[in-house]
Amino acid sequence: MYQIKTYNAIAKAGLDRFTDHYQINQTDDADAYLIRSVNLHEQDLPNSLKVIVRAGAGFNNVPIDRATANGTAVFTTPGSNANAVKELMIAMLIAASRNLFAAADYAAHNSGADISKRTEHDKTKFSGQELLGKTLAVIGVGHVGSLVANAASQLGMKVIAYDPYLSSDAAWRISTDIHRAKTLPAALKNADYVTIHVPKNEETTGMIGAAEFAAMKPGVTVFNFARGGIVNNTEMLKALDSGQARGYFTDFGSDEILNRKDVVVTPHIGGSTGEAETNGAVQGAETIMNFLETGNVQSSVNLPNLQVPFGTPYRITVMHQNIPNMVGQIATILANANINIENMSNAAKDKVAYTIIDVNHLQKQDAVIIDQLSAIEAVYRVRLIKK
Ligand SMILES: NC(=O)c1ccc[n+]([C@@H]2O[C@H](COP(=O)([O-])OP(=O)(O)OC[C@H]3O[C@@H](n4cnc5c(N)ncnc54)[C@H](O)[C@@H]3O)[C@@H](O)[C@H]2O)c1
C-alpha cells in the first residue's frame, strides 16, 4: 500500500484516479505528496518521500536541492493549465485591440440624461484596431506559447515565434504558418503585440528590458502571463511613458505598475479554471502512480528522462550523483550477490543521475542488497519495485 499526502484542495477527479493500492492522507510519512501552492521550503521532507508532484506549471514552492538530497523525484503537470492561460491571453489580446476595459469603464459611469447622444459623441475615443493581419511575437512556444501562437494564427494574425530551446514535442504542436525567429530582437522587430511564455529563471528574469523595448515597434502592446519579473517593470513604464509601448497586460501585480490607464493587471488567474485544476490533479495522480509502480521518469524537474518497459518481476532504481564509477559500483554489488542483470539503463541530468536495473531473480537477502546499494557514497535513494 502506498501512502499519499495532499496539500491544498486537489480536485476529486484526481483523487479518484488512485487505485486500491493507495491510501490518501492517512500518515505524514507519505511515499508521495500531491500539492498545489503550499510552500514546502519551510517544511522538513520525510525520509519516506519518494516523489512530489506539483499540480501546475511552476515549482518555486518546492525546495528542489533538498528534495534531491532526500532522494525525492519532483514533477509538475506540464500543460495541464495551458489551455486556460491561452484563453485568458487571447481574451486580453482582443480586449487590448478594442480598448475593452476603458470602454466598459466609461459605459459603466455614463449614467444620466442623453446617454445615447453622449455615447455617440464619446465612442470614437474607444475606436480600436482589428487583429487580422497584425503581427504577434510569441516568446517561448512550449505548452502555453504553442497554443497561443496557433490560436492567434487562426485569428488571421501573422505570428513570429522565438524559442531557442524548443523541444521536438512542442515543435510538432506548432502550426506550419508560424514563422520562427532566430533571435529575440528579430522576433520583436515588427510585432504589434508581444506575449511572453517562458519559465522564470536566471536567464529570463528581466529578459524584456531596455534593449528589448528599444528593438520593438513603436506603439507595441506587451502581455506577460508567464511570471512577474520576466518583464522589467521599470523599463516597461519608461516605454509606456515615452509612447514606445501602448499598453501592458499582465497577470502579476506590483505596486509600481498599478493605477495606470495603460496597464491592466489580473490577479494571477491564468490557470484558474475548474478544467485546469481537474487536469492537473488527474495528471498528478497518474504521474505519482507511474513513478511509484514503475520507477520510469518523464519530464521530472530534478531527474533525467528514463523510461524502460518493466518486463521482469523485480526492478531496482537508484537515484545518485552524476559522478564517475557509480554504475560500476552498483553492478559490482549485484554481481557479488550473484544476481544476473537483465537490463540496466542509466541517464543523467545536470548533477543527478538515475539508474534502472531489471532482474528476474533476487536472492532472499534483497533487503541486504538494497542496504549495500544505499550505502554507496553519493547514492540518494534506492528502491526495490516488485511487479
Ligand atoms: N499565469 C498563470 O497562471 C500561469 C499558468 C501556467 C503557466 N504560467 C507560466 O507560463 C510559463 C510557460 O508555461 P508552459 O506550460 O508553456 O511551459 P513550457 O515549459 O511548456 O514552455 C516554456 C517554453 O519556454 C522556452 N524558453 C525557455 N527559455 C527561453 C528563452 N530564454 N527564450 C525563449 N524561450 C525560452 C522553452 O524552450 C519552452 O518551450 C511557465 O513557466 C509558468 O511560469 C503561468
mmCIF file of C-alpha atoms in Angstrom, residues 59-251:
data_model
loop_
_atom_site.group_PDB
_atom_site.id
_atom_site.type_symbol
_atom_site.label_atom_id
_atom_site.label_comp_id
_atom_site.label_asym_id
_atom_site.label_seq_id
_atom_site.Cartn_x
_atom_site.Cartn_y
_atom_site.Cartn_z
ATOM 1 C CA PHE A 59 7.710 24.686 -8.879
ATOM 2 C CA ASN A 60 9.020 27.731 -6.984
ATOM 3 C CA ASN A 61 7.309 26.392 -3.841
ATOM 4 C CA VAL A 62 9.373 23.170 -3.830
ATOM 5 C CA PRO A 63 12.943 23.038 -2.410
ATOM 6 C CA ILE A 64 14.480 21.144 -5.328
ATOM 7 C CA ASP A 65 18.001 20.709 -3.876
ATOM 8 C CA ARG A 66 16.617 19.415 -0.581
ATOM 9 C CA ALA A 67 14.256 17.070 -2.402
ATOM 10 C CA THR A 68 17.155 15.689 -4.468
ATOM 11 C CA ALA A 69 19.301 15.176 -1.363
ATOM 12 C CA ASN A 70 16.338 13.331 0.181
ATOM 13 C CA GLY A 71 16.091 11.081 -2.903
ATOM 14 C CA THR A 72 12.748 12.587 -3.859
ATOM 15 C CA ALA A 73 11.778 12.997 -7.508
ATOM 16 C CA VAL A 74 9.919 16.227 -8.309
ATOM 17 C CA PHE A 75 7.411 16.581 -11.129
ATOM 18 C CA THR A 76 4.941 19.196 -12.302
ATOM 19 C CA THR A 77 1.956 18.584 -14.572
ATOM 20 C CA PRO A 78 3.166 20.263 -17.767
ATOM 21 C CA GLY A 79 0.459 21.638 -19.979
ATOM 22 C CA SER A 80 -2.413 20.896 -17.586
ATOM 23 C CA ASN A 81 -3.397 24.579 -17.442
ATOM 24 C CA ALA A 82 -2.052 25.623 -20.839
ATOM 25 C CA ASN A 83 -5.463 25.973 -22.454
ATOM 26 C CA ALA A 84 -6.696 28.116 -19.552
ATOM 27 C CA VAL A 85 -3.751 30.508 -19.966
ATOM 28 C CA LYS A 86 -4.173 30.549 -23.738
ATOM 29 C CA GLU A 87 -7.838 31.532 -23.492
ATOM 30 C CA LEU A 88 -7.077 34.312 -20.995
ATOM 31 C CA MET A 89 -4.236 35.626 -23.155
ATOM 32 C CA ILE A 90 -6.418 35.646 -26.293
ATOM 33 C CA ALA A 91 -9.154 37.401 -24.295
ATOM 34 C CA MET A 92 -6.615 40.060 -23.298
ATOM 35 C CA LEU A 93 -5.348 40.377 -26.862
ATOM 36 C CA ILE A 94 -8.861 41.143 -28.060
ATOM 37 C CA ALA A 95 -9.522 43.403 -25.055
ATOM 38 C CA ALA A 96 -6.326 45.330 -25.823
ATOM 39 C CA SER A 97 -7.052 45.793 -29.507
ATOM 40 C CA ARG A 98 -10.602 47.037 -28.841
ATOM 41 C CA ASN A 99 -9.879 49.090 -25.688
ATOM 42 C CA LEU A 100 -12.467 46.953 -23.927
ATOM 43 C CA PHE A 101 -11.600 47.750 -20.330
ATOM 44 C CA ALA A 102 -11.588 51.525 -20.849
ATOM 45 C CA ALA A 103 -14.770 51.330 -22.932
ATOM 46 C CA ALA A 104 -16.620 49.233 -20.340
ATOM 47 C CA ASP A 105 -15.435 51.521 -17.562
ATOM 48 C CA TYR A 106 -16.700 54.554 -19.486
ATOM 49 C CA ALA A 107 -20.068 52.928 -20.143
ATOM 50 C CA ALA A 108 -20.435 51.874 -16.502
ATOM 51 C CA HIS A 109 -20.159 55.509 -15.415
ATOM 52 C CA ASN A 110 -22.079 57.078 -18.303
ATOM 53 C CA SER A 111 -25.391 57.478 -16.498
ATOM 54 C CA GLY A 112 -27.982 60.233 -16.606
ATOM 55 C CA ALA A 113 -29.881 62.008 -19.379
ATOM 56 C CA ASP A 114 -28.856 61.927 -23.072
ATOM 57 C CA ILE A 115 -26.872 58.708 -22.712
ATOM 58 C CA SER A 116 -27.219 57.821 -26.374
ATOM 59 C CA LYS A 117 -26.187 61.292 -27.550
ATOM 60 C CA ARG A 118 -23.140 61.292 -25.261
ATOM 61 C CA THR A 119 -22.269 57.762 -26.227
ATOM 62 C CA GLU A 120 -22.374 58.577 -29.938
ATOM 63 C CA HIS A 121 -20.050 61.507 -29.315
ATOM 64 C CA ASP A 122 -17.607 59.747 -26.973
ATOM 65 C CA LYS A 123 -17.349 56.311 -28.540
ATOM 66 C CA THR A 124 -14.705 57.409 -31.031
ATOM 67 C CA LYS A 125 -12.303 57.568 -28.051
ATOM 68 C CA PHE A 126 -12.502 53.794 -27.820
ATOM 69 C CA SER A 127 -12.129 53.010 -31.501
ATOM 70 C CA GLY A 128 -9.805 50.016 -31.829
ATOM 71 C CA GLN A 129 -7.946 48.051 -34.417
ATOM 72 C CA GLU A 130 -8.523 44.547 -35.737
ATOM 73 C CA LEU A 131 -6.150 41.679 -35.095
ATOM 74 C CA LEU A 132 -6.485 40.355 -38.627
ATOM 75 C CA GLY A 133 -3.169 40.882 -40.408
ATOM 76 C CA LYS A 134 -1.363 42.254 -37.329
ATOM 77 C CA THR A 135 1.856 40.687 -36.065
ATOM 78 C CA LEU A 136 2.163 38.844 -32.755
ATOM 79 C CA ALA A 137 5.559 37.817 -31.354
ATOM 80 C CA VAL A 138 5.338 34.783 -29.071
ATOM 81 C CA ILE A 139 8.404 34.412 -26.850
ATOM 82 C CA GLY A 140 8.592 30.797 -25.653
ATOM 83 C CA VAL A 141 6.466 28.276 -27.549
ATOM 84 C CA GLY A 142 6.090 25.440 -25.055
ATOM 85 C CA HIS A 143 2.702 24.215 -23.834
ATOM 86 C CA VAL A 144 1.118 27.671 -23.488
ATOM 87 C CA GLY A 145 3.017 29.580 -26.179
ATOM 88 C CA SER A 146 2.302 26.995 -28.877
ATOM 89 C CA LEU A 147 -1.457 27.135 -28.169
ATOM 90 C CA VAL A 148 -1.382 30.948 -28.177
ATOM 91 C CA ALA A 149 0.595 31.006 -31.435
ATOM 92 C CA ASN A 150 -1.824 28.603 -33.146
ATOM 93 C CA ALA A 151 -4.920 30.438 -31.882
ATOM 94 C CA ALA A 152 -3.572 33.837 -32.977
ATOM 95 C CA SER A 153 -2.725 32.392 -36.379
ATOM 96 C CA GLN A 154 -6.313 31.142 -36.664
ATOM 97 C CA LEU A 155 -7.493 34.688 -35.921
ATOM 98 C CA GLY A 156 -5.603 35.771 -39.021
ATOM 99 C CA MET A 157 -2.553 37.211 -37.264
ATOM 100 C CA LYS A 158 0.985 36.865 -38.534
ATOM 101 C CA VAL A 159 2.778 35.013 -35.751
ATOM 102 C CA ILE A 160 6.534 35.056 -35.130
ATOM 103 C CA ALA A 161 7.848 32.624 -32.512
ATOM 104 C CA TYR A 162 11.139 32.755 -30.660
ATOM 105 C CA ASP A 163 12.291 29.757 -28.621
ATOM 106 C CA PRO A 164 15.939 28.690 -28.797
ATOM 107 C CA TYR A 165 15.250 25.600 -26.661
ATOM 108 C CA LEU A 166 12.151 24.372 -28.473
ATOM 109 C CA SER A 167 11.548 20.682 -27.769
ATOM 110 C CA SER A 168 10.669 18.377 -30.655
ATOM 111 C CA ASP A 169 7.316 17.598 -28.953
ATOM 112 C CA ALA A 170 6.473 21.317 -28.900
ATOM 113 C CA ALA A 171 7.663 21.747 -32.482
ATOM 114 C CA TRP A 172 5.089 19.149 -33.559
ATOM 115 C CA ARG A 173 2.329 21.161 -31.898
ATOM 116 C CA ILE A 174 3.067 24.385 -33.751
ATOM 117 C CA SER A 175 1.221 25.218 -36.950
ATOM 118 C CA THR A 176 3.368 25.450 -40.070
ATOM 119 C CA ASP A 177 2.020 29.005 -40.532
ATOM 120 C CA ILE A 178 4.109 30.220 -37.590
ATOM 121 C CA HIS A 179 7.358 31.928 -38.557
ATOM 122 C CA ARG A 180 10.422 31.161 -36.475
ATOM 123 C CA ALA A 181 12.779 33.977 -35.429
ATOM 124 C CA LYS A 182 16.423 33.138 -34.796
ATOM 125 C CA THR A 183 16.967 35.923 -32.257
ATOM 126 C CA LEU A 184 14.854 37.803 -29.749
ATOM 127 C CA PRO A 185 15.336 41.212 -31.459
ATOM 128 C CA ALA A 186 14.310 39.647 -34.792
ATOM 129 C CA ALA A 187 11.094 38.357 -33.183
ATOM 130 C CA LEU A 188 10.314 41.722 -31.574
ATOM 131 C CA LYS A 189 11.176 43.983 -34.506
ATOM 132 C CA ASN A 190 7.888 44.059 -36.440
ATOM 133 C CA ALA A 191 5.466 42.925 -33.749
ATOM 134 C CA ASP A 192 2.333 44.927 -32.946
ATOM 135 C CA TYR A 193 1.842 42.665 -29.936
ATOM 136 C CA VAL A 194 4.410 40.745 -27.856
ATOM 137 C CA THR A 195 3.489 37.918 -25.496
ATOM 138 C CA ILE A 196 5.868 36.103 -23.139
ATOM 139 C CA HIS A 197 5.507 32.402 -22.264
ATOM 140 C CA VAL A 198 8.902 31.385 -20.853
ATOM 141 C CA PRO A 199 9.671 29.957 -17.395
ATOM 142 C CA LYS A 200 11.157 32.379 -14.880
ATOM 143 C CA ASN A 201 14.811 31.589 -14.283
ATOM 144 C CA GLU A 202 18.173 33.364 -14.173
ATOM 145 C CA GLU A 203 18.230 33.760 -17.936
ATOM 146 C CA THR A 204 14.670 35.020 -18.332
ATOM 147 C CA THR A 205 14.406 37.343 -15.320
ATOM 148 C CA GLY A 206 14.362 40.827 -16.837
ATOM 149 C CA MET A 207 14.694 39.404 -20.370
ATOM 150 C CA ILE A 208 12.325 42.116 -21.616
ATOM 151 C CA GLY A 209 14.266 45.240 -20.618
ATOM 152 C CA ALA A 210 15.569 48.496 -22.092
ATOM 153 C CA ALA A 211 17.308 46.929 -25.121
ATOM 154 C CA GLU A 212 14.267 44.802 -25.971
ATOM 155 C CA PHE A 213 11.834 47.736 -25.736
ATOM 156 C CA ALA A 214 14.179 49.726 -27.977
ATOM 157 C CA ALA A 215 14.063 46.856 -30.508
ATOM 158 C CA MET A 216 10.232 46.872 -30.572
ATOM 159 C CA LYS A 217 7.966 48.725 -32.959
ATOM 160 C CA PRO A 218 6.590 51.997 -31.502
ATOM 161 C CA GLY A 219 3.081 51.520 -30.134
ATOM 162 C CA VAL A 220 3.571 47.845 -29.220
ATOM 163 C CA THR A 221 1.351 46.153 -26.623
ATOM 164 C CA VAL A 222 3.052 43.688 -24.260
ATOM 165 C CA PHE A 223 1.481 40.702 -22.468
ATOM 166 C CA ASN A 224 3.058 38.827 -19.584
ATOM 167 C CA PHE A 225 1.020 35.892 -18.356
ATOM 168 C CA ALA A 226 4.177 33.880 -17.522
ATOM 169 C CA ARG A 227 5.717 35.306 -14.327
ATOM 170 C CA GLY A 228 6.348 38.676 -12.689
ATOM 171 C CA GLY A 229 9.922 39.901 -13.193
ATOM 172 C CA ILE A 230 10.404 38.487 -16.700
ATOM 173 C CA VAL A 231 9.374 41.923 -17.973
ATOM 174 C CA ASN A 232 11.376 44.637 -16.231
ATOM 175 C CA ASN A 233 8.635 46.874 -14.795
ATOM 176 C CA THR A 234 10.804 49.998 -14.630
ATOM 177 C CA GLU A 235 11.659 49.713 -18.324
ATOM 178 C CA MET A 236 8.048 48.813 -19.137
ATOM 179 C CA LEU A 237 6.858 52.054 -17.525
ATOM 180 C CA LYS A 238 9.519 54.074 -19.366
ATOM 181 C CA ALA A 239 8.349 52.539 -22.651
ATOM 182 C CA LEU A 240 4.717 53.377 -21.824
ATOM 183 C CA ASP A 241 5.585 56.939 -20.785
ATOM 184 C CA SER A 242 7.584 57.555 -23.966
ATOM 185 C CA GLY A 243 4.894 56.087 -26.223
ATOM 186 C CA GLN A 244 7.178 53.249 -27.349
ATOM 187 C CA ALA A 245 4.594 50.914 -25.788
ATOM 188 C CA ARG A 246 0.838 51.426 -25.892
ATOM 189 C CA GLY A 247 -0.232 49.021 -23.182
ATOM 190 C CA TYR A 248 0.853 46.330 -20.736
ATOM 191 C CA PHE A 249 -1.354 43.404 -19.767
ATOM 192 C CA THR A 250 -0.119 41.106 -17.023
ATOM 193 C CA ASP A 251 -1.238 38.506 -14.503
#
